mmCIF file of C-alpha atoms and ligand atoms in Angstrom:
data_model
loop_
_atom_site.group_PDB
_atom_site.id
_atom_site.type_symbol
_atom_site.label_atom_id
_atom_site.label_comp_id
_atom_site.label_asym_id
_atom_site.label_seq_id
_atom_site.Cartn_x
_atom_site.Cartn_y
_atom_site.Cartn_z
ATOM 1 C CA MET R 29 -8.440 -60.721 87.504
ATOM 2 C CA GLY R 30 -5.415 -58.543 88.099
ATOM 3 C CA GLN R 31 -5.252 -54.646 88.109
ATOM 4 C CA PRO R 32 -6.029 -53.008 84.622
ATOM 5 C CA ALA R 33 -2.913 -51.374 83.050
ATOM 6 C CA ALA R 34 -2.574 -47.674 83.789
ATOM 7 C CA ASP R 35 -3.803 -46.943 80.189
ATOM 8 C CA ALA R 36 -6.931 -48.847 80.845
ATOM 9 C CA GLN R 37 -7.928 -46.991 83.937
ATOM 10 C CA VAL R 38 -10.844 -44.681 83.529
ATOM 11 C CA THR R 39 -12.631 -42.454 85.865
ATOM 12 C CA GLY R 40 -14.599 -39.262 86.367
ATOM 13 C CA VAL R 41 -18.000 -37.986 85.409
ATOM 14 C CA CYS R 42 -19.050 -38.169 81.768
ATOM 15 C CA TYR R 43 -22.183 -37.432 79.763
ATOM 16 C CA LEU R 44 -24.050 -39.820 77.616
ATOM 17 C CA ASN R 45 -27.295 -39.142 75.901
ATOM 18 C CA GLY R 46 -28.803 -36.706 78.471
ATOM 19 C CA GLU R 47 -27.277 -38.260 81.556
ATOM 20 C CA PHE R 48 -24.284 -37.421 83.731
ATOM 21 C CA LEU R 49 -22.755 -40.578 85.058
ATOM 22 C CA LEU R 50 -19.387 -42.184 85.994
ATOM 23 C CA LEU R 51 -17.194 -42.996 83.010
ATOM 24 C CA GLU R 52 -16.732 -46.550 84.166
ATOM 25 C CA GLU R 53 -20.578 -46.866 84.275
ATOM 26 C CA ALA R 54 -21.245 -45.496 80.789
ATOM 27 C CA ARG R 55 -22.383 -48.064 78.207
ATOM 28 C CA ILE R 56 -23.304 -48.002 74.643
ATOM 29 C CA PRO R 57 -24.807 -50.714 72.660
ATOM 30 C CA VAL R 58 -22.484 -52.763 70.462
ATOM 31 C CA LEU R 59 -24.440 -51.809 67.401
ATOM 32 C CA ASP R 60 -23.798 -48.111 67.798
ATOM 33 C CA ARG R 61 -22.407 -47.015 64.334
ATOM 34 C CA GLY R 62 -19.591 -45.240 66.125
ATOM 35 C CA PHE R 63 -18.407 -48.720 67.000
ATOM 36 C CA ILE R 64 -19.322 -50.661 63.932
ATOM 37 C CA TYR R 65 -18.190 -48.141 61.399
ATOM 38 C CA GLY R 66 -16.463 -45.143 63.020
ATOM 39 C CA ASP R 67 -19.609 -43.291 61.784
ATOM 40 C CA GLY R 68 -19.316 -40.199 63.926
ATOM 41 C CA VAL R 69 -17.519 -36.909 64.570
ATOM 42 C CA TYR R 70 -15.697 -35.430 67.430
ATOM 43 C CA GLU R 71 -14.225 -32.245 68.925
ATOM 44 C CA VAL R 72 -11.543 -31.757 71.576
ATOM 45 C CA ILE R 73 -11.660 -28.471 73.304
ATOM 46 C CA PRO R 74 -9.015 -27.235 75.844
ATOM 47 C CA VAL R 75 -10.487 -25.808 78.947
ATOM 48 C CA TYR R 76 -8.409 -23.150 80.775
ATOM 49 C CA GLY R 77 -9.408 -22.105 84.223
ATOM 50 C CA ARG R 78 -12.921 -23.738 83.556
ATOM 51 C CA ARG R 79 -13.336 -21.777 80.468
ATOM 52 C CA PRO R 80 -13.531 -23.527 77.136
ATOM 53 C CA TYR R 81 -10.873 -21.827 74.862
ATOM 54 C CA ARG R 82 -12.129 -20.498 71.511
ATOM 55 C CA LEU R 83 -15.535 -22.058 72.043
ATOM 56 C CA PRO R 84 -17.191 -20.404 68.845
ATOM 57 C CA GLY R 85 -14.397 -21.873 66.610
ATOM 58 C CA HIS R 86 -14.932 -25.474 68.085
ATOM 59 C CA LEU R 87 -18.729 -25.270 67.674
ATOM 60 C CA ALA R 88 -18.314 -24.014 64.187
ATOM 61 C CA ARG R 89 -16.062 -26.897 63.290
ATOM 62 C CA LEU R 90 -18.392 -29.331 64.934
ATOM 63 C CA ARG R 91 -21.363 -27.919 62.877
ATOM 64 C CA ARG R 92 -19.243 -28.282 59.567
ATOM 65 C CA SER R 93 -18.209 -31.871 60.509
ATOM 66 C CA LEU R 94 -21.876 -32.934 61.273
ATOM 67 C CA ASP R 95 -23.071 -31.211 58.082
ATOM 68 C CA ALA R 96 -20.310 -32.956 56.010
ATOM 69 C CA VAL R 97 -21.420 -36.478 57.214
ATOM 70 C CA GLN R 98 -25.128 -35.519 57.298
ATOM 71 C CA ILE R 99 -25.775 -36.031 60.972
ATOM 72 C CA ALA R 100 -28.352 -33.670 62.410
ATOM 73 C CA ASN R 101 -26.827 -31.290 65.021
ATOM 74 C CA PRO R 102 -28.416 -32.692 68.313
ATOM 75 C CA HIS R 103 -28.063 -29.322 69.988
ATOM 76 C CA ASP R 104 -27.743 -25.658 69.310
ATOM 77 C CA ASP R 105 -24.755 -23.677 70.246
ATOM 78 C CA GLY R 106 -26.384 -22.381 73.536
ATOM 79 C CA GLN R 107 -27.217 -25.950 74.596
ATOM 80 C CA TRP R 108 -23.795 -27.366 73.870
ATOM 81 C CA ALA R 109 -22.201 -24.391 75.826
ATOM 82 C CA HIS R 110 -24.460 -25.304 78.666
ATOM 83 C CA LEU R 111 -23.582 -28.877 78.585
ATOM 84 C CA PHE R 112 -19.939 -28.197 78.497
ATOM 85 C CA ASP R 113 -20.226 -25.885 81.591
ATOM 86 C CA GLU R 114 -22.055 -28.629 83.474
ATOM 87 C CA LEU R 115 -19.537 -31.282 82.518
ATOM 88 C CA VAL R 116 -16.509 -28.990 83.295
ATOM 89 C CA ALA R 117 -18.153 -27.955 86.747
ATOM 90 C CA ARG R 118 -18.227 -31.695 87.658
ATOM 91 C CA GLN R 119 -14.381 -32.128 87.342
ATOM 92 C CA ALA R 120 -11.764 -31.527 90.018
ATOM 93 C CA THR R 121 -9.246 -29.645 87.996
ATOM 94 C CA ASP R 122 -9.470 -26.094 86.392
ATOM 95 C CA ASP R 123 -7.550 -26.910 83.116
ATOM 96 C CA GLN R 124 -9.306 -29.720 81.254
ATOM 97 C CA SER R 125 -9.477 -31.368 77.813
ATOM 98 C CA LEU R 126 -13.102 -31.849 76.849
ATOM 99 C CA TYR R 127 -13.821 -34.523 74.325
ATOM 100 C CA LEU R 128 -17.279 -34.902 72.568
ATOM 101 C CA GLN R 129 -18.495 -37.279 70.193
ATOM 102 C CA VAL R 130 -21.586 -37.551 68.104
ATOM 103 C CA THR R 131 -22.286 -40.792 66.221
ATOM 104 C CA ARG R 132 -25.033 -41.585 63.870
ATOM 105 C CA GLY R 133 -26.637 -43.838 66.586
ATOM 106 C CA VAL R 134 -27.665 -47.396 67.102
ATOM 107 C CA ALA R 135 -29.177 -49.429 64.241
ATOM 108 C CA LYS R 136 -28.961 -52.779 62.417
ATOM 109 C CA ARG R 137 -25.731 -53.044 60.683
ATOM 110 C CA ASP R 138 -26.012 -51.768 57.161
ATOM 111 C CA HIS R 139 -23.697 -49.274 55.429
ATOM 112 C CA ALA R 140 -26.458 -46.881 54.392
ATOM 113 C CA PHE R 141 -27.946 -44.279 56.821
ATOM 114 C CA PRO R 142 -30.606 -45.825 59.157
ATOM 115 C CA LYS R 143 -33.921 -43.836 59.305
ATOM 116 C CA GLY R 144 -35.468 -42.356 62.439
ATOM 117 C CA VAL R 145 -32.254 -42.906 64.545
ATOM 118 C CA ALA R 146 -31.282 -40.583 67.235
ATOM 119 C CA PRO R 147 -27.613 -39.638 67.310
ATOM 120 C CA THR R 148 -25.403 -40.838 70.191
ATOM 121 C CA VAL R 149 -23.877 -38.012 72.317
ATOM 122 C CA PHE R 150 -20.915 -38.785 74.437
ATOM 123 C CA MET R 151 -18.678 -36.292 76.300
ATOM 124 C CA MET R 152 -15.905 -36.599 78.987
ATOM 125 C CA SER R 153 -13.440 -34.072 80.335
ATOM 126 C CA ASN R 154 -9.925 -35.051 81.598
ATOM 127 C CA PRO R 155 -7.246 -33.087 83.211
ATOM 128 C CA LEU R 156 -5.438 -31.193 80.587
ATOM 129 C CA ALA R 157 -2.033 -32.908 80.159
ATOM 130 C CA LEU R 158 0.122 -30.281 78.518
ATOM 131 C CA PRO R 159 3.577 -30.778 77.182
ATOM 132 C CA THR R 160 6.377 -31.046 79.820
ATOM 133 C CA ARG R 161 8.531 -28.046 80.552
ATOM 134 C CA GLU R 162 11.238 -29.958 78.918
ATOM 135 C CA GLN R 163 9.333 -30.574 75.759
ATOM 136 C CA VAL R 164 8.609 -26.956 75.514
ATOM 137 C CA GLN R 165 12.202 -25.942 76.330
ATOM 138 C CA GLU R 166 13.908 -28.609 74.186
ATOM 139 C CA GLY R 167 11.474 -29.242 71.572
ATOM 140 C CA VAL R 168 10.398 -32.721 70.308
ATOM 141 C CA ARG R 169 11.338 -35.256 67.694
ATOM 142 C CA ALA R 170 9.305 -35.924 64.631
ATOM 143 C CA VAL R 171 9.588 -38.278 61.684
ATOM 144 C CA THR R 172 8.064 -37.706 58.240
ATOM 145 C CA ALA R 173 5.478 -40.109 56.754
ATOM 146 C CA THR R 174 3.475 -40.457 53.696
ATOM 147 C CA ASP R 175 -0.033 -39.055 54.047
ATOM 148 C CA ASN R 176 -2.260 -42.014 53.234
ATOM 149 C CA ARG R 177 -5.454 -40.874 54.634
ATOM 150 C CA TRP R 178 -8.677 -40.146 52.736
ATOM 151 C CA TYR R 179 -9.641 -36.954 50.905
ATOM 152 C CA ARG R 180 -11.963 -35.430 53.704
ATOM 153 C CA CYS R 181 -9.272 -34.668 56.272
ATOM 154 C CA ASP R 182 -11.172 -31.475 56.996
ATOM 155 C CA VAL R 183 -13.824 -33.459 58.657
ATOM 156 C CA LYS R 184 -13.099 -34.210 62.390
ATOM 157 C CA SER R 185 -14.303 -37.906 61.938
ATOM 158 C CA THR R 186 -13.960 -40.527 64.668
ATOM 159 C CA SER R 187 -12.508 -42.823 61.823
ATOM 160 C CA LEU R 188 -8.980 -42.225 62.812
ATOM 161 C CA LEU R 189 -7.354 -45.619 62.044
ATOM 162 C CA ALA R 190 -4.831 -44.030 59.598
ATOM 163 C CA ASN R 191 -4.032 -41.166 62.080
ATOM 164 C CA VAL R 192 -3.611 -43.892 64.780
ATOM 165 C CA LEU R 193 -1.221 -45.921 62.578
ATOM 166 C CA LEU R 194 0.797 -42.737 61.657
ATOM 167 C CA ARG R 195 1.084 -41.637 65.204
ATOM 168 C CA GLN R 196 2.294 -45.144 66.283
ATOM 169 C CA PHE R 197 4.802 -44.986 63.337
ATOM 170 C CA ALA R 198 6.390 -41.892 65.037
ATOM 171 C CA VAL R 199 6.064 -43.500 68.630
ATOM 172 C CA ASP R 200 7.840 -46.563 67.482
ATOM 173 C CA GLN R 201 10.986 -44.381 66.411
ATOM 174 C CA GLY R 202 10.891 -42.607 69.722
ATOM 175 C CA ALA R 203 9.149 -39.412 68.021
ATOM 176 C CA ALA R 204 6.299 -37.302 69.317
ATOM 177 C CA GLU R 205 4.787 -36.847 65.937
ATOM 178 C CA SER R 206 4.845 -37.828 62.303
ATOM 179 C CA VAL R 207 4.812 -35.002 59.850
ATOM 180 C CA LEU R 208 2.759 -35.873 56.838
ATOM 181 C CA LEU R 209 3.699 -35.406 53.183
ATOM 182 C CA ARG R 210 1.384 -35.928 50.198
ATOM 183 C CA ASN R 211 2.613 -35.658 46.731
ATOM 184 C CA GLY R 212 5.796 -33.826 47.842
ATOM 185 C CA PHE R 213 3.936 -31.278 49.998
ATOM 186 C CA LEU R 214 3.301 -30.777 53.688
ATOM 187 C CA THR R 215 -0.203 -31.576 54.934
ATOM 188 C CA GLU R 216 -0.163 -31.751 58.666
ATOM 189 C CA GLY R 217 0.707 -34.002 61.643
ATOM 190 C CA SER R 218 -1.017 -37.123 62.528
ATOM 191 C CA ALA R 219 -2.859 -35.150 65.169
ATOM 192 C CA SER R 220 -1.618 -31.551 64.821
ATOM 193 C CA ASN R 221 -1.092 -28.757 62.365
ATOM 194 C CA VAL R 222 2.515 -27.970 61.131
ATOM 195 C CA PHE R 223 4.198 -24.604 60.549
ATOM 196 C CA VAL R 224 7.615 -24.035 58.935
ATOM 197 C CA VAL R 225 9.800 -20.891 59.582
ATOM 198 C CA LYS R 226 12.538 -19.665 57.124
ATOM 199 C CA ASN R 227 14.337 -16.464 57.198
ATOM 200 C CA GLY R 228 11.937 -15.035 59.816
ATOM 201 C CA ARG R 229 8.735 -16.016 57.896
ATOM 202 C CA VAL R 230 6.248 -18.302 58.969
ATOM 203 C CA ALA R 231 4.436 -20.526 56.474
ATOM 204 C CA THR R 232 1.686 -23.190 56.874
ATOM 205 C CA PRO R 233 -0.415 -24.932 54.357
ATOM 206 C CA ALA R 234 -3.664 -23.238 53.439
ATOM 207 C CA MET R 235 -6.880 -25.073 54.526
ATOM 208 C CA SER R 236 -8.340 -27.608 52.150
ATOM 209 C CA HIS R 237 -9.967 -31.092 52.080
ATOM 210 C CA LEU R 238 -6.422 -32.472 52.745
ATOM 211 C CA LEU R 239 -6.104 -31.371 56.492
ATOM 212 C CA LEU R 240 -8.003 -30.350 59.490
ATOM 213 C CA PRO R 241 -8.705 -26.707 60.238
ATOM 214 C CA GLY R 242 -7.174 -26.682 63.732
ATOM 215 C CA ILE R 243 -8.485 -24.122 66.220
ATOM 216 C CA THR R 244 -4.999 -23.718 67.587
ATOM 217 C CA TRP R 245 -3.795 -23.403 64.010
ATOM 218 C CA GLU R 246 -6.461 -20.541 63.643
ATOM 219 C CA ALA R 247 -5.173 -18.988 66.979
ATOM 220 C CA ILE R 248 -1.641 -18.953 65.792
ATOM 221 C CA ALA R 249 -2.518 -17.469 62.445
ATOM 222 C CA GLU R 250 -4.488 -14.804 64.129
ATOM 223 C CA LEU R 251 -1.733 -14.012 66.666
ATOM 224 C CA ALA R 252 0.983 -13.916 64.036
ATOM 225 C CA LEU R 253 -1.201 -11.496 61.918
ATOM 226 C CA ARG R 254 -2.145 -9.209 64.910
ATOM 227 C CA HIS R 255 1.419 -8.973 66.183
ATOM 228 C CA GLY R 256 3.119 -8.420 62.786
ATOM 229 C CA MET R 257 4.861 -11.663 62.216
ATOM 230 C CA PRO R 258 5.298 -12.536 58.497
ATOM 231 C CA PHE R 259 2.816 -15.301 57.951
ATOM 232 C CA GLU R 260 1.754 -17.100 54.791
ATOM 233 C CA GLN R 261 -0.857 -19.815 54.036
ATOM 234 C CA ARG R 262 0.348 -21.580 50.929
ATOM 235 C CA ASP R 263 1.739 -24.820 49.709
ATOM 236 C CA VAL R 264 4.820 -25.956 51.564
ATOM 237 C CA SER R 265 7.008 -28.397 49.710
ATOM 238 C CA GLU R 266 8.914 -31.247 51.313
ATOM 239 C CA ALA R 267 12.243 -29.506 50.647
ATOM 240 C CA GLU R 268 10.972 -26.334 52.657
ATOM 241 C CA VAL R 269 10.178 -28.768 55.523
ATOM 242 C CA ARG R 270 13.573 -30.425 55.540
ATOM 243 C CA GLU R 271 15.393 -26.986 55.146
ATOM 244 C CA ALA R 272 13.388 -25.036 57.588
ATOM 245 C CA ASP R 273 14.909 -22.969 60.234
ATOM 246 C CA GLU R 274 12.064 -23.840 62.687
ATOM 247 C CA LEU R 275 9.309 -26.309 62.604
ATOM 248 C CA TRP R 276 6.347 -26.068 65.023
ATOM 249 C CA LEU R 277 3.347 -28.353 65.593
ATOM 250 C CA ALA R 278 0.033 -27.190 67.060
ATOM 251 C CA SER R 279 -2.854 -28.884 68.496
ATOM 252 C CA SER R 280 -5.440 -28.240 71.413
ATOM 253 C CA THR R 281 -3.650 -30.500 73.864
ATOM 254 C CA ARG R 282 0.048 -29.687 72.809
ATOM 255 C CA GLU R 283 -0.600 -26.060 72.282
ATOM 256 C CA VAL R 284 2.334 -24.952 70.145
ATOM 257 C CA LEU R 285 5.607 -26.905 70.308
ATOM 258 C CA ALA R 286 8.981 -26.752 68.416
ATOM 259 C CA ILE R 287 9.994 -29.847 66.431
ATOM 260 C CA THR R 288 13.793 -29.788 66.828
ATOM 261 C CA THR R 289 14.638 -33.170 65.391
ATOM 262 C CA LEU R 290 13.152 -34.334 62.008
ATOM 263 C CA ASP R 291 14.029 -37.897 60.763
ATOM 264 C CA GLY R 292 16.998 -37.878 63.193
ATOM 265 C CA ARG R 293 18.452 -34.628 61.773
ATOM 266 C CA PRO R 294 18.505 -31.287 63.659
ATOM 267 C CA VAL R 295 15.957 -28.603 62.446
ATOM 268 C CA GLY R 296 17.920 -25.435 62.231
ATOM 269 C CA THR R 297 20.085 -25.172 65.178
ATOM 270 C CA GLY R 298 18.503 -28.153 66.887
ATOM 271 C CA ARG R 299 16.857 -25.849 69.489
ATOM 272 C CA PRO R 300 13.455 -24.045 69.698
ATOM 273 C CA GLY R 301 13.994 -20.895 67.639
ATOM 274 C CA PRO R 302 13.257 -17.211 68.455
ATOM 275 C CA MET R 303 10.058 -17.100 66.376
ATOM 276 C CA PHE R 304 8.759 -20.120 68.255
ATOM 277 C CA GLU R 305 9.505 -18.588 71.670
ATOM 278 C CA ARG R 306 7.713 -15.439 70.617
ATOM 279 C CA MET R 307 4.646 -17.351 69.353
ATOM 280 C CA TYR R 308 4.856 -19.653 72.542
ATOM 281 C CA GLY R 309 4.474 -16.465 74.622
ATOM 282 C CA LEU R 310 1.672 -14.951 72.551
ATOM 283 C CA PHE R 311 -0.231 -18.201 72.774
ATOM 284 C CA GLN R 312 0.127 -18.529 76.742
ATOM 285 C CA SER R 313 -1.359 -15.025 77.166
ATOM 286 C CA ASP R 314 -4.122 -15.614 74.567
ATOM 287 C CA LYS R 315 -5.226 -18.694 76.190
ATOM 288 C CA ARG R 316 -5.949 -16.938 79.519
ATOM 289 C CA GLN R 317 -7.675 -14.012 78.043
ATOM 290 C CA PRO R 318 -11.119 -13.621 79.678
ATOM 291 C CA ALA R 319 -13.027 -13.208 76.401
ATOM 292 C CA PRO R 320 -11.854 -14.730 73.120
ATOM 293 C CA PRO R 321 -11.617 -12.274 70.308
ATOM 294 C CA ALA R 322 -14.468 -12.268 67.778
ATOM 295 C CA ARG R 323 -14.066 -14.687 64.878
ATOM 296 C CA HIS R 324 -13.743 -13.630 61.311
ATOM 297 C CA ALA R 325 -16.642 -14.581 59.105
HETATM 298 C C1 PLP M 526 -5.303 -34.396 62.108
HETATM 299 C C2 PLP M 526 -5.327 -33.295 63.016
HETATM 300 N N1 PLP M 526 -4.875 -32.012 62.618
HETATM 301 C C3 PLP M 526 -4.759 -30.915 63.338
HETATM 302 C C4 PLP M 526 -5.424 -31.035 64.747
HETATM 303 C C5 PLP M 526 -5.291 -29.743 65.560
HETATM 304 O O1 PLP M 526 -6.579 -29.406 65.804
HETATM 305 P P1 PLP M 526 -6.895 -28.373 66.982
HETATM 306 O O2 PLP M 526 -5.902 -27.382 67.140
HETATM 307 O O3 PLP M 526 -8.301 -28.012 66.880
HETATM 308 O O4 PLP M 526 -6.729 -29.328 68.264
HETATM 309 C C6 PLP M 526 -5.798 -32.232 65.247
HETATM 310 C C7 PLP M 526 -6.168 -32.235 66.610
HETATM 311 O O5 PLP M 526 -6.224 -33.336 67.215
HETATM 312 C C8 PLP M 526 -5.796 -33.337 64.363
HETATM 313 O O6 PLP M 526 -6.247 -34.549 64.795
#
């Protein structure tokens, strides 16, 4: 056998059902419902200086996702936080991207929920691969696509086939993200939230079942409010997306990035705008704060 392709190379210490072990040694039974049905939920938590960023927000979203799919939360918040610390401490780098997944567990294949089955808990933490300096300074390309996903996009489900296809649609056109439109309105990106800026005002779709409540999105909303940037959560039409002065995308692994080309046409001046630069700076200082600000109820 030859060497595996770079993308297939996996290493590092992970966590599976109570045990820390090498990723290449971790195994789940083929009848795990995560494998058979994508029957599970997940989280991605950025870790800066070995501290999970906005941990309460991620834990709250995990609880909401588990509740939505009726999987009992296998741990309380304190136990999760302890497991994250243990996993993070076992990695070489200070800045990491912590991934965790909870599936409904292993059972004979049948769509309906099995009884008396323990959820599968898997976690890994990789070096945080942030956007390059060039991507931050120049912005990235994006394409629009029809949002053809289900009506529970607020659940951070491991059933990501539609998102995978939508991201590949962008990659096939040399773009970093697809910006999704449903019935003439912006929802989000294939793996990010999206903001438009017009005449110095930032707008983003309000949270609903049609999009994921991003933790980075929440951070940006909070920072905009705290620093007096005009900010609205409301429906954003396709026309507003196409005529924006600035477009941003936001996610845990991409932070906040300017989209400077949409469907091959420049967004605004075709360069990251002044509002982006301000928010990027605010985000950079927020992520290194020793204690995250208290969350709103
Ligand atoms: C569909 C979708 N929307 C939004 C986001 C951004 O969420 P967060 O900021 O919590 O990473 C993600 C993250 O992967 C996502 O997959």
